[in-house]
XYZ file of C-alpha atoms in Angstrom:
389
model
C 2.504 -0.609 28.360
C 3.884 -2.128 25.144
C 1.541 -3.435 22.461
C 2.491 -7.046 23.205
C 1.979 -6.552 26.947
C -1.350 -4.800 26.397
C -2.619 -7.559 24.116
C -1.650 -10.207 26.675
C -3.408 -8.278 29.427
C -6.457 -7.925 27.184
C -6.506 -11.674 26.536
C -6.134 -12.392 30.235
C -9.034 -10.032 30.899
C -11.196 -12.206 28.635
C -10.043 -15.261 30.572
C -10.820 -13.636 33.904
C -14.305 -12.587 32.805
C -14.830 -16.120 31.516
C -14.138 -17.439 35.018
C -16.057 -14.720 36.855
C -19.356 -15.311 35.062
C -19.693 -19.039 35.843
C -18.371 -18.475 39.366
C -21.117 -15.940 40.119
C -23.781 -18.147 38.514
C -22.296 -21.344 39.986
C -22.757 -22.825 36.533
C -21.157 -22.571 33.111
C -18.264 -23.530 30.849
C -15.161 -21.419 31.275
C -12.476 -23.828 30.055
C -12.998 -23.489 26.303
C -13.404 -19.726 26.573
C -10.103 -19.413 28.426
C -8.254 -21.521 25.868
C -9.707 -19.593 22.926
C -9.318 -16.083 24.360
C -6.336 -15.376 22.044
C -8.352 -16.515 19.024
C -11.266 -14.274 20.002
C -8.859 -11.373 20.483
C -7.407 -11.876 16.993
C -10.821 -12.187 15.346
C -12.329 -9.093 16.975
C -9.252 -6.833 16.814
C -7.411 -7.926 13.660
C -9.724 -9.807 11.329
C -13.457 -9.146 11.371
C -15.280 -6.228 9.770
C -18.080 -5.109 12.093
C -19.436 -2.036 13.830
C -20.517 -2.628 17.422
C -22.824 0.398 17.273
C -24.741 -1.196 14.388
C -24.951 -4.940 15.104
C -27.452 -5.517 12.277
C -25.353 -3.875 9.544
C -26.056 -6.102 6.569
C -22.500 -6.493 5.244
C -20.794 -7.252 8.555
C -18.667 -10.362 8.943
C -20.538 -13.055 10.867
C -19.095 -14.987 13.816
C -20.972 -18.164 14.700
C -20.036 -19.701 18.046
C -21.116 -23.243 17.237
C -19.498 -24.337 20.503
C -22.327 -22.517 22.250
C -21.421 -23.853 25.682
C -18.505 -21.359 25.582
C -20.967 -18.465 25.548
C -18.963 -16.531 28.145
C -16.313 -16.001 25.456
C -18.831 -14.406 23.110
C -20.434 -12.312 25.839
C -17.032 -11.043 26.981
C -16.161 -9.923 23.454
C -19.533 -8.301 22.825
C -19.260 -6.292 26.032
C -15.625 -5.322 25.539
C -16.044 -4.166 21.936
C -19.034 -1.967 22.700
C -22.206 -3.859 21.855
C -25.254 -3.123 24.015
C -24.252 -5.645 26.647
C -23.278 -4.111 29.968
C -20.994 -5.364 32.705
C -24.135 -5.905 34.772
C -25.405 -8.179 32.003
C -22.238 -10.250 32.344
C -22.808 -10.421 36.093
C -26.323 -11.751 35.379
C -24.995 -14.704 33.365
C -27.451 -17.622 33.331
C -30.072 -15.710 35.317
C -33.718 -15.819 34.304
C -34.555 -13.083 31.795
C -30.971 -11.871 31.408
C -29.299 -10.966 28.116
C -26.637 -13.574 28.863
C -28.319 -16.996 28.849
C -26.243 -20.141 29.229
C -26.171 -20.612 25.457
C -26.338 -17.781 22.888
C -29.784 -16.923 21.540
C -30.321 -15.112 18.247
C -32.707 -12.166 18.508
C -32.226 -11.947 22.256
C -28.654 -10.715 22.739
C -27.225 -8.003 20.438
C -24.388 -9.400 18.334
C -25.403 -13.059 18.532
C -25.726 -14.359 14.956
C -27.117 -17.845 15.603
C -28.779 -19.691 18.484
C -26.313 -22.429 19.405
C -25.945 -25.082 22.059
C -27.207 -28.234 20.356
C -23.904 -29.425 18.920
C -23.591 -29.246 15.153
C -26.326 -26.643 14.811
C -24.019 -23.658 14.426
C -21.736 -25.240 11.841
C -24.767 -26.150 9.723
C -26.469 -22.763 10.129
C -23.223 -21.112 9.052
C -23.314 -22.996 5.753
C -26.729 -21.470 5.094
C -25.420 -18.009 5.985
C -22.479 -18.457 3.620
C -24.793 -19.709 0.856
C -26.905 -16.571 1.225
C -23.800 -14.377 1.097
C -22.506 -16.069 -2.064
C -25.898 -15.799 -3.766
C -26.409 -12.134 -2.885
C -22.817 -11.201 -3.731
C -23.435 -12.566 -7.223
C -26.830 -10.885 -7.454
C -26.178 -7.470 -5.878
C -22.442 -7.046 -6.413
C -19.572 -6.765 -3.963
C -20.324 -3.151 -3.031
C -23.447 -4.340 -1.211
C -22.582 -7.904 -0.210
C -19.054 -9.109 0.454
C -18.482 -10.603 3.894
C -17.040 -13.659 5.625
C -18.673 -16.191 7.924
C -16.359 -17.413 10.685
C -17.250 -20.397 12.860
C -15.729 -21.555 16.145
C -16.437 -25.254 16.556
C -15.207 -28.250 18.537
C -15.043 -32.018 18.405
C -18.630 -32.233 19.649
C -19.838 -30.257 16.632
C -17.863 -32.317 14.145
C -19.113 -35.582 15.677
C -22.712 -34.717 14.860
C -24.198 -36.101 11.661
C -25.474 -32.708 10.547
C -21.903 -31.398 10.381
C -21.009 -34.045 7.788
C -23.951 -33.168 5.565
C -23.456 -29.412 5.859
C -19.689 -29.566 5.307
C -20.169 -31.775 2.259
C -22.627 -29.266 0.778
C -20.312 -26.331 1.525
C -17.448 -28.065 -0.251
C -19.653 -28.953 -3.214
C -20.780 -25.330 -3.548
C -17.253 -23.949 -3.116
C -18.207 -21.471 -0.383
C -14.907 -19.611 -0.243
C -16.045 -17.082 2.357
C -16.844 -19.729 4.980
C -14.127 -20.479 7.539
C -14.377 -23.023 10.351
C -11.873 -22.723 13.194
C -11.701 -26.094 14.923
C -10.817 -26.062 18.623
C -8.922 -29.350 18.782
C -8.532 -29.605 22.564
C -8.532 -33.442 22.835
C -10.902 -33.375 25.815
C -14.575 -33.987 26.640
C -16.552 -33.926 29.870
C -16.024 -37.690 30.152
C -12.302 -37.636 29.365
C -10.050 -37.743 26.274
C -11.761 -37.445 22.897
C -10.382 -40.900 22.025
C -13.193 -42.334 24.165
C -15.712 -41.479 21.467
C -13.870 -40.189 18.412
C -11.229 -41.800 16.216
C -11.739 -40.313 12.750
C -9.377 -37.782 11.168
C -11.258 -34.484 10.899
C -8.732 -32.722 8.608
C -8.782 -35.628 6.147
C -12.572 -35.693 6.273
C -12.740 -32.045 5.306
C -10.159 -32.444 2.575
C -12.378 -35.165 1.102
C -15.304 -32.725 1.198
C -13.276 -30.332 -0.955
C -12.221 -27.920 1.778
C -8.949 -26.038 2.143
C -7.379 -27.346 5.386
C -4.630 -25.923 7.601
C -3.492 -27.650 10.789
C -1.487 -25.055 12.708
C -0.811 -27.280 15.716
C 0.174 -25.790 19.076
C -0.623 -22.203 18.117
C -3.592 -21.331 20.313
C -1.551 -18.625 22.083
C 0.404 -17.405 19.036
C -1.455 -14.318 17.849
C 0.532 -13.832 14.652
C 0.153 -17.474 13.589
C -3.567 -17.352 14.307
C -3.914 -14.201 12.236
C -1.786 -15.398 9.316
C -3.581 -18.747 9.101
C -7.000 -17.088 9.087
C -5.865 -14.615 6.432
C -4.500 -17.495 4.369
C -7.935 -19.112 4.588
C -9.582 -15.838 3.555
C -7.366 -15.751 0.468
C -8.736 -19.094 -0.765
C -11.772 -18.030 -2.743
C -12.905 -21.241 -4.423
C -13.456 -23.502 -1.420
C -14.370 -23.241 2.274
C -11.589 -23.492 4.837
C -10.905 -25.411 8.033
C -8.232 -24.128 10.417
C -7.307 -26.693 13.075
C -5.924 -25.242 16.321
C -4.562 -27.466 19.092
C -5.657 -25.809 22.320
C -5.555 -26.698 26.007
C -8.816 -26.303 27.854
C -8.701 -23.909 30.847
C -5.195 -22.627 30.085
C -3.465 -21.119 32.126
C -5.200 -22.598 35.182
C -2.472 -24.208 37.359
C -4.546 -27.289 38.265
C -7.295 -27.630 35.654
C -5.578 -27.113 32.287
C -6.414 -30.129 30.080
C -8.787 -31.475 32.746
C -12.329 -32.736 32.018
C -13.352 -30.887 35.185
C -12.744 -27.599 33.365
C -15.460 -28.388 30.864
C -18.757 -28.078 32.633
C -18.579 -26.658 36.132
C -17.448 -23.421 37.717
C -13.948 -23.219 39.170
C -13.454 -22.969 42.920
C -12.614 -19.594 44.434
C -9.087 -20.821 45.146
C -8.484 -21.970 41.563
C -9.731 -18.679 40.161
C -7.454 -16.759 42.517
C -4.456 -18.902 41.545
C -5.216 -18.462 37.849
C -5.585 -14.696 38.154
C -2.263 -14.558 39.993
C -0.717 -16.609 37.186
C -2.014 -14.024 34.708
C -0.833 -11.021 36.717
C -4.327 -9.908 37.702
C -5.635 -8.974 41.135
C -7.070 -12.206 42.607
C -9.364 -10.254 44.930
C -11.245 -8.500 42.114
C -14.003 -9.793 39.858
C -15.222 -8.430 36.532
C -12.147 -6.208 36.302
C -11.331 -4.343 33.075
C -8.566 -1.772 33.197
C -8.801 1.439 31.171
C -6.200 0.536 28.535
C -7.816 -2.812 27.828
C -11.234 -1.196 27.595
C -9.936 1.427 25.167
C -8.237 -1.223 23.008
C -11.453 -3.155 22.504
C -13.730 -0.135 22.115
C -11.429 1.125 19.372
C -11.652 -2.250 17.628
C -15.436 -2.206 17.947
C -15.754 1.192 16.264
C -13.187 0.617 13.518
C -15.774 -0.732 11.079
C -17.976 2.367 11.202
C -16.248 3.959 8.191
C -16.822 0.852 6.092
C -20.440 0.697 7.228
C -20.942 4.342 6.224
C -19.380 3.638 2.828
C -21.750 0.692 2.424
C -24.680 2.945 3.330
C -23.633 5.336 0.564
C -23.633 2.487 -1.960
C -27.076 1.422 -0.757
C -28.487 4.966 -0.918
C -27.280 5.283 -4.515
C -28.469 1.847 -5.627
C -29.629 2.062 -9.239
C -31.812 -1.052 -9.271
C -35.249 -1.834 -7.858
C -35.158 -0.224 -4.405
C -38.262 -2.034 -3.113
C -36.749 -5.362 -4.120
C -33.434 -4.453 -2.475
C -35.160 -3.515 0.795
C -37.087 -6.787 0.769
C -33.841 -8.721 0.316
C -31.955 -6.818 3.010
C -34.828 -7.078 5.492
C -35.651 -10.738 4.762
C -39.197 -9.741 3.927
C -41.535 -9.822 0.966
C -42.765 -7.012 -1.220
C -45.925 -5.199 -0.110
C -48.932 -7.552 -0.033
C -46.753 -10.531 -0.926
C -49.262 -12.883 0.706
C -51.783 -12.058 -2.013
C -49.680 -14.039 -4.490
C -50.195 -17.316 -2.640
C -52.538 -19.832 -4.291
C -55.503 -21.189 -2.354
C -57.311 -24.526 -2.258
C -60.563 -25.737 -0.810
C -61.082 -28.688 1.527
C -61.477 -31.737 -0.636
C -59.257 -30.493 -3.474
C -57.115 -33.380 -4.599
C -53.544 -32.144 -4.782
C -50.356 -33.726 -3.501
C -48.628 -31.789 -0.734
C -45.394 -31.560 -2.715
C -47.264 -30.220 -5.739
C -49.032 -27.591 -3.620
C -45.707 -26.655 -2.075
C -44.157 -26.234 -5.523
C -46.999 -23.965 -6.636
C -46.442 -21.801 -3.545
C -42.746 -21.519 -4.332
C -43.552 -20.475 -7.890
C -46.028 -17.864 -6.667
C -43.549 -16.367 -4.204
C -40.658 -16.068 -6.652
C -41.479 -12.503 -7.686
C -43.022 -11.230 -4.450
C -40.367 -12.550 -2.031
C -37.157 -11.737 -3.916
C -34.865 -12.952 -1.157
C -36.315 -16.462 -1.103
C -33.563 -19.030 -1.650
C -34.175 -22.749 -1.797
C -33.562 -25.846 -3.828
C -32.978 -29.555 -3.666
C -29.965 -31.807 -3.850
C -30.990 -34.248 -6.553
C -34.761 -34.717 -6.410
C -36.090 -31.302 -7.401
C -38.263 -32.700 -10.173
C -40.275 -34.711 -7.667
C -40.301 -32.217 -4.811
C -41.288 -29.125 -6.773
C -38.209 -27.155 -5.764
C -36.911 -26.450 -9.279
C -38.646 -23.238 -10.314
C -39.728 -22.531 -13.879
C -36.970 -20.858 -15.832
C -34.363 -21.645 -13.183
C -31.007 -23.104 -14.193
C -28.990 -25.700 -12.329
């Protein structure tokens, strides 16, 4: 099988799994996952630095699926690339207690970076992740912290108020390692996006100070997807938005671009027709052929050498090792709680003043603490003594 043919079969495998999971559960969103299967393939096989055997490796690239309703896309990729998510876990999609809930949950499923589902939440969380990366890269150096945060988002995310605030902050801070990929599919559960949305998202983001690329009808063009993402990665002084015009449920013969593809499982007949269209056996479910499996497992292990190199840098770190461990583990130094001030009932102190004193006390004992205020730090106690703006 040629490389091009193998990649197409791999992408169609993602699409098939994305139909099989909701069909078995009789619930779920397969349409977005099918349309974005090529994008997921490019991210996991050509772009991202990660090691599936070590999902918590500190310097991995992060992928935030802000469009959390398309969870079957994320679960398919995590299984295929070798995370601890079995085929049986995919078959248990949306079942009580399974590792594959309807929307991704951080801390529950290996490889999930952020709990998403409430629209706008993922795009905003990703700004915080990128802020942490930028801060620690400056503080620890690029040998220990130098990774990208990629976000898959849709019109629902960008309609939410929180996305405006977060995107504005990201542009103001010049978070060059933050990349949103906007699934511009022109469709909602109720119908065309024009029913509820008439602003110009690319112009909005340009006004926020973002680098913007609109690559048009390129959702199935692997090389264009890759080159546009790499172009975004090369812009270091501002965050990037890549706009991709996709077609929900592609290549379904009857449901491509249909609102019906958004929120309910396909019929058995439509799944069979779609699998035939993709050259897959319509009688089989959860099918992954050996070559496709090997392709993705290889991609999932490719980052192990970089992770081992990172581990060497960490083991030879010349600074304060206890402080480094506290930063990497999002914890405080030993007995950090002892630094907190105390008050008695009846003490007259404003809440914001007490909060500020706690922040001051934790500065040394929780070295990874990162906070601040937009323009009211003097009143809220968030500008620490000796800190610069």
